[in-house]
Tab-separated table of C-alpha atoms in Angstrom:
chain	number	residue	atom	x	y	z
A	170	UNK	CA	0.000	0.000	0.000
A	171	UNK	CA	1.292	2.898	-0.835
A	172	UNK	CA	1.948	5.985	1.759
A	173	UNK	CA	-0.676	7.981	-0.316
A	174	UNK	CA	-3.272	5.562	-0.086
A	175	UNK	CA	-2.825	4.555	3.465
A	176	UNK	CA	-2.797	8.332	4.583
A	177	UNK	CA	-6.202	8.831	2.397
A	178	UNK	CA	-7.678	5.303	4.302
A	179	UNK	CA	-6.342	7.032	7.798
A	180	UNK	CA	-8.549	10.465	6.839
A	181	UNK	CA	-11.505	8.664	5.941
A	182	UNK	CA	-10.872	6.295	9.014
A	183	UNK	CA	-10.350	9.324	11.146
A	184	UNK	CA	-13.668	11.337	9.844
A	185	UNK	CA	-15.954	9.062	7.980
A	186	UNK	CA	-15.407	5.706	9.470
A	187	UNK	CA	-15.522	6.970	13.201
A	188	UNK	CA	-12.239	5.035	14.249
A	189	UNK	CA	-8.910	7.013	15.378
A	190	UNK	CA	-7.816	3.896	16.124
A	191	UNK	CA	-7.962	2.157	12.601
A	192	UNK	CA	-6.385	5.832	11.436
A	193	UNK	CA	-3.422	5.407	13.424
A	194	UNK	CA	-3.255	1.809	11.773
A	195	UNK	CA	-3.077	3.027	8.612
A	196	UNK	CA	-0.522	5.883	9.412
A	197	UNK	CA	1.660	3.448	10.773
A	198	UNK	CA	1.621	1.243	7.788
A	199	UNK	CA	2.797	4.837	6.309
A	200	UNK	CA	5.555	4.735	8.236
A	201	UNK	CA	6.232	1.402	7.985
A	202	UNK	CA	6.966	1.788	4.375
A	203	UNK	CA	9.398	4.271	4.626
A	204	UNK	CA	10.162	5.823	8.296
A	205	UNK	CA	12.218	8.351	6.877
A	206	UNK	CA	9.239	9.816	5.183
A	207	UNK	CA	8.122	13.046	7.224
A	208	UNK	CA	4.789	13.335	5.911
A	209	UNK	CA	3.144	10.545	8.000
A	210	UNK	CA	4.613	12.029	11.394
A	211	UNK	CA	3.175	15.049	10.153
A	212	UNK	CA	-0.565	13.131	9.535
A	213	UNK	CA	-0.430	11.646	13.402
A	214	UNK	CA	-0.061	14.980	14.558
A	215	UNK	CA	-2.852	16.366	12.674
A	216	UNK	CA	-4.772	13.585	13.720
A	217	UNK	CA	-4.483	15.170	17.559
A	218	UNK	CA	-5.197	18.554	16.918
A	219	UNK	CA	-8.621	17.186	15.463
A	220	UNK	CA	-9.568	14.459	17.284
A	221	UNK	CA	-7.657	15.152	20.669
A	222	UNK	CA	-9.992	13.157	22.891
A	223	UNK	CA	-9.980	10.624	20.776
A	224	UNK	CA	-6.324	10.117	20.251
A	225	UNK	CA	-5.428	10.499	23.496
A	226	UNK	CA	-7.173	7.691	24.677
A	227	UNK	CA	-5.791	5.141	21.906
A	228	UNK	CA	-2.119	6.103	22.703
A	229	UNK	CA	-3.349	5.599	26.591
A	230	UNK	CA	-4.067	1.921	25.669
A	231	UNK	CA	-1.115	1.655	22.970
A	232	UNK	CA	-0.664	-2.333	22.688
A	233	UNK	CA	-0.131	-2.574	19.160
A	234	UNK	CA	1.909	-1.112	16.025
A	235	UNK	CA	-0.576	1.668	15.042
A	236	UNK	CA	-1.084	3.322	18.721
A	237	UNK	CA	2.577	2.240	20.324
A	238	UNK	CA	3.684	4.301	17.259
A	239	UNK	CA	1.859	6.851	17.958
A	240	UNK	CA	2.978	7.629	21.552
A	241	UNK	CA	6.615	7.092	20.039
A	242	UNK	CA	6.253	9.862	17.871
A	243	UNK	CA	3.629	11.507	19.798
A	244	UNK	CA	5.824	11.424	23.217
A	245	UNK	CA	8.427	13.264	20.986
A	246	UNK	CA	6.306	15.953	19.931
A	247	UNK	CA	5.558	16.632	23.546
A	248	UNK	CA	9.268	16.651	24.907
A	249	UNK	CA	8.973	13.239	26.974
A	250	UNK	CA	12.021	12.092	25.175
A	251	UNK	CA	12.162	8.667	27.578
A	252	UNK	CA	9.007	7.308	26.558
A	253	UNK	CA	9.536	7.898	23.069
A	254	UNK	CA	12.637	5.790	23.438
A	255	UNK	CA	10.693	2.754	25.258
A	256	UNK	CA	7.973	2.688	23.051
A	257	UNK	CA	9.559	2.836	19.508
A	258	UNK	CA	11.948	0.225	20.909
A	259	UNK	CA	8.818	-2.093	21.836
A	260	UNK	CA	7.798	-1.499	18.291
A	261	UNK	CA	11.663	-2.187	16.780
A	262	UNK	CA	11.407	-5.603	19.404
A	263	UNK	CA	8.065	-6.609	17.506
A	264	UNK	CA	9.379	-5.947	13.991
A	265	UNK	CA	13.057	-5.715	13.691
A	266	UNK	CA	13.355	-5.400	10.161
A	267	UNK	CA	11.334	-2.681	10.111
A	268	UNK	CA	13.681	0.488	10.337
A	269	UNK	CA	11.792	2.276	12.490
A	270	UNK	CA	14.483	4.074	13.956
A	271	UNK	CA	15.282	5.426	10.859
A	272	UNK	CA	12.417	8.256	11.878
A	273	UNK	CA	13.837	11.966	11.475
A	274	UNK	CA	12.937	12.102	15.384
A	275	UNK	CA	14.850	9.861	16.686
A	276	UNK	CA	17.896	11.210	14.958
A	277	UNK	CA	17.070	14.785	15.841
A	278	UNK	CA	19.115	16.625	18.556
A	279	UNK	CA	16.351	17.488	20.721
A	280	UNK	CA	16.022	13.878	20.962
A	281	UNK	CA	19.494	12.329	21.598
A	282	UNK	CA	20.307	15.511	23.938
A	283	UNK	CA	17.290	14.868	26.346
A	284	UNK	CA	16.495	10.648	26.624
A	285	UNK	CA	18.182	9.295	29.466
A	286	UNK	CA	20.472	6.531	29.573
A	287	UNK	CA	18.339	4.610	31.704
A	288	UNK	CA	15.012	4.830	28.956
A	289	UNK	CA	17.514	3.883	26.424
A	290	UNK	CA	18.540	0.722	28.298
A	291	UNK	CA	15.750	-0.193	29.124
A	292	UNK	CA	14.378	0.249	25.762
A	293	UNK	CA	17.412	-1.941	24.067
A	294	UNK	CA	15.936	-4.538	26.817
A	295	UNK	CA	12.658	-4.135	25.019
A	296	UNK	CA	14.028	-4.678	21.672
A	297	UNK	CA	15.115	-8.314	22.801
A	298	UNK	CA	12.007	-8.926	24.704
A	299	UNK	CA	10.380	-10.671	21.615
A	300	UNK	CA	13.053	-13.149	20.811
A	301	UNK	CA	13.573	-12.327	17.004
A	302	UNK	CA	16.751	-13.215	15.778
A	303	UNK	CA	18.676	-9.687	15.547
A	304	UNK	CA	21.588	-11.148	14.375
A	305	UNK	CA	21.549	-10.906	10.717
A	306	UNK	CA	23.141	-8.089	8.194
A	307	UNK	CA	19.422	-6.846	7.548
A	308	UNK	CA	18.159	-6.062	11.444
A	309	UNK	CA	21.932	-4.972	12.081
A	310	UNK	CA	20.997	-2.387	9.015
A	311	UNK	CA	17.458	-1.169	11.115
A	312	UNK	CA	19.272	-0.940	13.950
A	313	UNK	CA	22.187	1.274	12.693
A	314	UNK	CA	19.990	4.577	14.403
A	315	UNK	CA	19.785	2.829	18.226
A	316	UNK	CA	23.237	1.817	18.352
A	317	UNK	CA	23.749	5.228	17.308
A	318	UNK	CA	21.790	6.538	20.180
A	319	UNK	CA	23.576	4.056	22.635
A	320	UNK	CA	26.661	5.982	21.761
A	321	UNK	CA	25.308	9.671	22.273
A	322	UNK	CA	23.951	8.875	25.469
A	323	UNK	CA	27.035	7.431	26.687
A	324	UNK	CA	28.831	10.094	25.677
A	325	UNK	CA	27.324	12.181	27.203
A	326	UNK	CA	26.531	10.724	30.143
A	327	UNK	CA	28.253	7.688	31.541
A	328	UNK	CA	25.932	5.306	33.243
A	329	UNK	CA	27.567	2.157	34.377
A	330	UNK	CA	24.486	0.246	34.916
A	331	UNK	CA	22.812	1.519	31.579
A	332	UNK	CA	25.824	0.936	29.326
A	333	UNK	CA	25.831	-3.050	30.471
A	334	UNK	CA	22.590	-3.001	29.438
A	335	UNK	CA	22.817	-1.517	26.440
A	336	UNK	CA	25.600	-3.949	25.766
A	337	UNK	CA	23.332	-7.156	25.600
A	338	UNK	CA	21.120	-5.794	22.386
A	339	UNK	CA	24.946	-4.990	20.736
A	340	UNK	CA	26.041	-8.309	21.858
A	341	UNK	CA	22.842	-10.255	20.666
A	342	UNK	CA	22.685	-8.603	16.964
A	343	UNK	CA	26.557	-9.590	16.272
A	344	UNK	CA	28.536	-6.707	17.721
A	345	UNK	CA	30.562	-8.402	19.982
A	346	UNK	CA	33.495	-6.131	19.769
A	347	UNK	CA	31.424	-3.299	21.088
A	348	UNK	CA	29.574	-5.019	23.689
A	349	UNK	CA	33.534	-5.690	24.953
A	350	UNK	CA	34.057	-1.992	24.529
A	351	UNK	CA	30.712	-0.583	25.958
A	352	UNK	CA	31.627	-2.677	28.975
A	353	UNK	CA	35.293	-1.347	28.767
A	354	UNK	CA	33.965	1.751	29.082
A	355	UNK	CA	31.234	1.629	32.032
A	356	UNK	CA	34.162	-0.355	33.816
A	357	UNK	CA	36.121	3.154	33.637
A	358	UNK	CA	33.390	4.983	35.201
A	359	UNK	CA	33.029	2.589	37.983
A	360	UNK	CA	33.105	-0.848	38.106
A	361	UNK	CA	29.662	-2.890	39.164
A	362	UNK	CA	28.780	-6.606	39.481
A	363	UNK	CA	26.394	-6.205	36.492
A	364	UNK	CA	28.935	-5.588	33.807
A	365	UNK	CA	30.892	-8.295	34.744
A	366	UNK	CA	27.917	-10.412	34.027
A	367	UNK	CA	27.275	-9.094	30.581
A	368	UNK	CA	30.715	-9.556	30.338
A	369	UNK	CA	30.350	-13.310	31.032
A	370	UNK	CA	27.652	-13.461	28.868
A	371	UNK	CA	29.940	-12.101	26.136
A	372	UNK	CA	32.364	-14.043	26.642
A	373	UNK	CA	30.152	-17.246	26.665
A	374	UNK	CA	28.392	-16.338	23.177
A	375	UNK	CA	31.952	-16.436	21.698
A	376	UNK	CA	32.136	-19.799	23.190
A	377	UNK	CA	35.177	-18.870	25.419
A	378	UNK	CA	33.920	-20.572	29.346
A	379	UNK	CA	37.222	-19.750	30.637
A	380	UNK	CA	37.146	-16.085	30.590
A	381	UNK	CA	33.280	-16.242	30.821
A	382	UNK	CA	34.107	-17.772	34.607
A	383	UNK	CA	36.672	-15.218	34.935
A	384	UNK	CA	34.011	-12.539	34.561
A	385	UNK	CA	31.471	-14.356	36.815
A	386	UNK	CA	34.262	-14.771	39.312
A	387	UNK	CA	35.157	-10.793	39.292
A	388	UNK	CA	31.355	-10.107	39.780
A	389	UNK	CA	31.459	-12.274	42.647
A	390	UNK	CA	34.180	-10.230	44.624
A	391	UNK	CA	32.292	-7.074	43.713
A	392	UNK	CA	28.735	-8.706	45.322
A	393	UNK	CA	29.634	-12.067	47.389
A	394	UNK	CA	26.281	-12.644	48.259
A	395	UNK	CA	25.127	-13.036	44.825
A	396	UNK	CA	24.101	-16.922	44.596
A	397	UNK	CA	22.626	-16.929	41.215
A	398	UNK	CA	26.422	-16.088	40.099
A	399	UNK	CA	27.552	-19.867	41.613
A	400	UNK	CA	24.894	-20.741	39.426
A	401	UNK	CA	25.988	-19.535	36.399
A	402	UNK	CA	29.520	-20.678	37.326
A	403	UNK	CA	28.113	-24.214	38.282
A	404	UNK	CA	26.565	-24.240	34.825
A	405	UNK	CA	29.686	-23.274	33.038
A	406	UNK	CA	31.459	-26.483	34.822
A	407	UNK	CA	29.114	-28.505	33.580
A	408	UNK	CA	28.964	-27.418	30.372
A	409	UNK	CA	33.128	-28.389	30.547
A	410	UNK	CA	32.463	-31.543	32.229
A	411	UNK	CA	33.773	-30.727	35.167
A	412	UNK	CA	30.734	-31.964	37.580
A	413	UNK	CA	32.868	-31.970	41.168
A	414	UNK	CA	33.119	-28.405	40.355
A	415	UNK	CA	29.521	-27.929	39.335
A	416	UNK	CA	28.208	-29.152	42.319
A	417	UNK	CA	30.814	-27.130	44.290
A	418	UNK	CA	29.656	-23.966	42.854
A	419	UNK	CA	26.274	-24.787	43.209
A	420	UNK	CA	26.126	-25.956	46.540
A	421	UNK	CA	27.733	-22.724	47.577
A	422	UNK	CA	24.902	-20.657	45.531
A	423	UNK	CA	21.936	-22.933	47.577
A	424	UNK	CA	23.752	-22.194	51.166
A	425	UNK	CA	23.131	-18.716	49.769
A	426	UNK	CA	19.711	-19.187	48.844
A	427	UNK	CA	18.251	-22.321	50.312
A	428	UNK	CA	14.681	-21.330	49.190
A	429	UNK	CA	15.114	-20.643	45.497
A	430	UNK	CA	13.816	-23.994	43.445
A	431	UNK	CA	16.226	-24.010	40.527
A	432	UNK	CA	18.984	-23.039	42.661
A	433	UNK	CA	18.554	-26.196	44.403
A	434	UNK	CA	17.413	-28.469	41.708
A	435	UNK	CA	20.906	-27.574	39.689
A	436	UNK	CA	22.480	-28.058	43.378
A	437	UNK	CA	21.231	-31.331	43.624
A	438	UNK	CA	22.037	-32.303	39.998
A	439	UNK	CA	25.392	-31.484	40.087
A	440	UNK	CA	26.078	-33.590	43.322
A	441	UNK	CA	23.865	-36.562	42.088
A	442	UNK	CA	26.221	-36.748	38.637
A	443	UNK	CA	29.187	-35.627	40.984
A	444	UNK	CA	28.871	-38.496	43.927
A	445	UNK	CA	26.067	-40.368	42.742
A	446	UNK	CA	23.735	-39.092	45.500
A	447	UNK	CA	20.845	-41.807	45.410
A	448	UNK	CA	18.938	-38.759	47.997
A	449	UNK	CA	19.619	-35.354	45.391
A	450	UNK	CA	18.208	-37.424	42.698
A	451	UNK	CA	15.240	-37.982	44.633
A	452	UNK	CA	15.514	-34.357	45.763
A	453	UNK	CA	15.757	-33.311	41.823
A	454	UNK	CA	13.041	-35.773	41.135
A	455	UNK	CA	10.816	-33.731	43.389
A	456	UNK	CA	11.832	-29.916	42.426
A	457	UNK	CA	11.847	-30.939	38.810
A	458	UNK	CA	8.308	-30.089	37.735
A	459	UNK	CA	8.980	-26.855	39.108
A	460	UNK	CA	12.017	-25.747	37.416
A	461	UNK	CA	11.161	-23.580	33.858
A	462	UNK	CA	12.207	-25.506	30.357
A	463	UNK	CA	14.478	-25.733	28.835
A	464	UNK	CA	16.899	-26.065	31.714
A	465	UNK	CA	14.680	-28.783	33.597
A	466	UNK	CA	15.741	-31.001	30.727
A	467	UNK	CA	19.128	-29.920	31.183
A	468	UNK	CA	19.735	-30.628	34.225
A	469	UNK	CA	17.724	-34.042	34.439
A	470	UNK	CA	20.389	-35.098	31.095
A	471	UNK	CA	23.281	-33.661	33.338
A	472	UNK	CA	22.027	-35.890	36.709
A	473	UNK	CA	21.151	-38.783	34.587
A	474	UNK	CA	25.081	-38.972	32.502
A	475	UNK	CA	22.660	-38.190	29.373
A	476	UNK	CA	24.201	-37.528	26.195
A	477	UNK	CA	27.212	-36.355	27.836
């Protein structure tokens, strides 16, 4: 449909057909077809001034394309720069290879000199929250404008805790080398646990567990009563084979936190595979139903000697 067409159907949706709703529809398939193109920004904010009521309560109840991209654009127009950032990045999570960010807004000074570091963290964390794969040449393309963003907010104002977040959507869509460097860089500021564990998590996507347990390990001296952290380090034994230390590191995580049910059902795991604990595999046995898939399986395989 062309951008023509689709702001005609949003008029006629607007007026005649008694639905602001449908309108904002059709202006975001406007968009959609070429964010770059002014004119249908232009149409959502006419689309206010006529029917302000009206509009205001779609965007109030924004839970798909149409009205998210509305308060996006809308949240602009009206200087609340954070929301802008979490809602168009709901919208990029949805549709990746959509460049939505490509939006003369989001580019525009008033824009990248006001969001906070925090809104744009949290709205990287959005971007994942649908599980597409971001990790191709094409979504790498959309994205271009965000991980543009990541670095004017950084630069101009360092947030540890932000940056590591910011670092998982460059490490998930292929970056690698600048998730390394964003966390580089927050570590400079001042060092916290957190970055340590995106760090880890780097480190594991490039399939390196040794310095992926040297980053868990340094997050541990910054917060030693962090027991998910033996966790992840129990898990990283495993995955090497190394079960004696697996259910080391995980019974030090479940002294931590005897109440937590994966925390003891990877505790228990460990030692059954470990020492061949007739009484954790009954214990494992029992938490099992409780423990979230795909690492149930995992750690039943692991307790069992199953395909390993």
């Amino acid at each position: 449909m062309s951008t023509t067409r689709a702001l005609a159907l949003a008029q006629v949706m607007a007026h005649c057909g008694g639905s602001p709703s449908a309108a904002t529809s059709f202006i975001a398939r406007a968009v959609a077809a070429d964010p770059r193109d002014p004119e249908p920004y232009s149409a959502l904010e006419n689309l206010r001034r006529e029917l302000p009521a009206e509009v205001t309560a779609v965007v109030a109840t924004a839970n798909t394309i149409g009205p998210m991209l509305a308060r996006a654009y809308l949240s602009f127009v009206d200087g609340d720069m954070d929301e802008a950032a979490m809602s168009l990045g709901t919208i990029t999570g949805y549709q990746p290879d959509v460049p939505w960010a490509s939006a003369p807004w989001f580019g525009d000074e008033r824009f990248l000199g006001a969001v906070t570091p925090a809104a744009v963290a949290e709205a990287t964390m959005r971007i994942r929250d649908y599980d597409r794969d971001l990790d191709t040449d094409a979504v790498r393309e959309c994205l271009a404008p965000w991980f543009r963003a990541i670095e004017a907010v950084c630069e101009r104002h360092a947030d540890p805790d932000a940056m590591a977040r910011m670092a998982i959507l460059l490490r998930v869509s292929g970056r690698t080398d600048a998730s390394f460097a964003l966390c580089d860089r927050a570590d400079a500021v001042r060092r916290v646990m957190f970055t340590e564990v995106v760090r880890a998590g780097t480190w594991r996507h490039v399939g390196n567990r040794a310095e992926a347990a040297a980053a868990f390990r340094r997050a541990l001296a910054l917060d030693p009563a962090n027991w998910s952290l033996y966790l992840d380090l129990a898990d990283l034994a495993a995955e090497e084979g190394d079960f004696a230390e697996a259910a080391t590191q995980a019974t030090r995580g479940e002294e931590l936190e005897p109440d937590d049910v994966t925390m003891r059902a990877a505790a228990a795991a460990y030692r059954a595979r470990s020492t061949g604990s007739a009484a954790d595999l009954d214990t494992l046995t029992e938490l099992a139903p409780q423990v979230p898939e795909p690492y149930r399986l995992t750690l039943i395989d692991y307790a069992y000697a199953r395909g390993t």
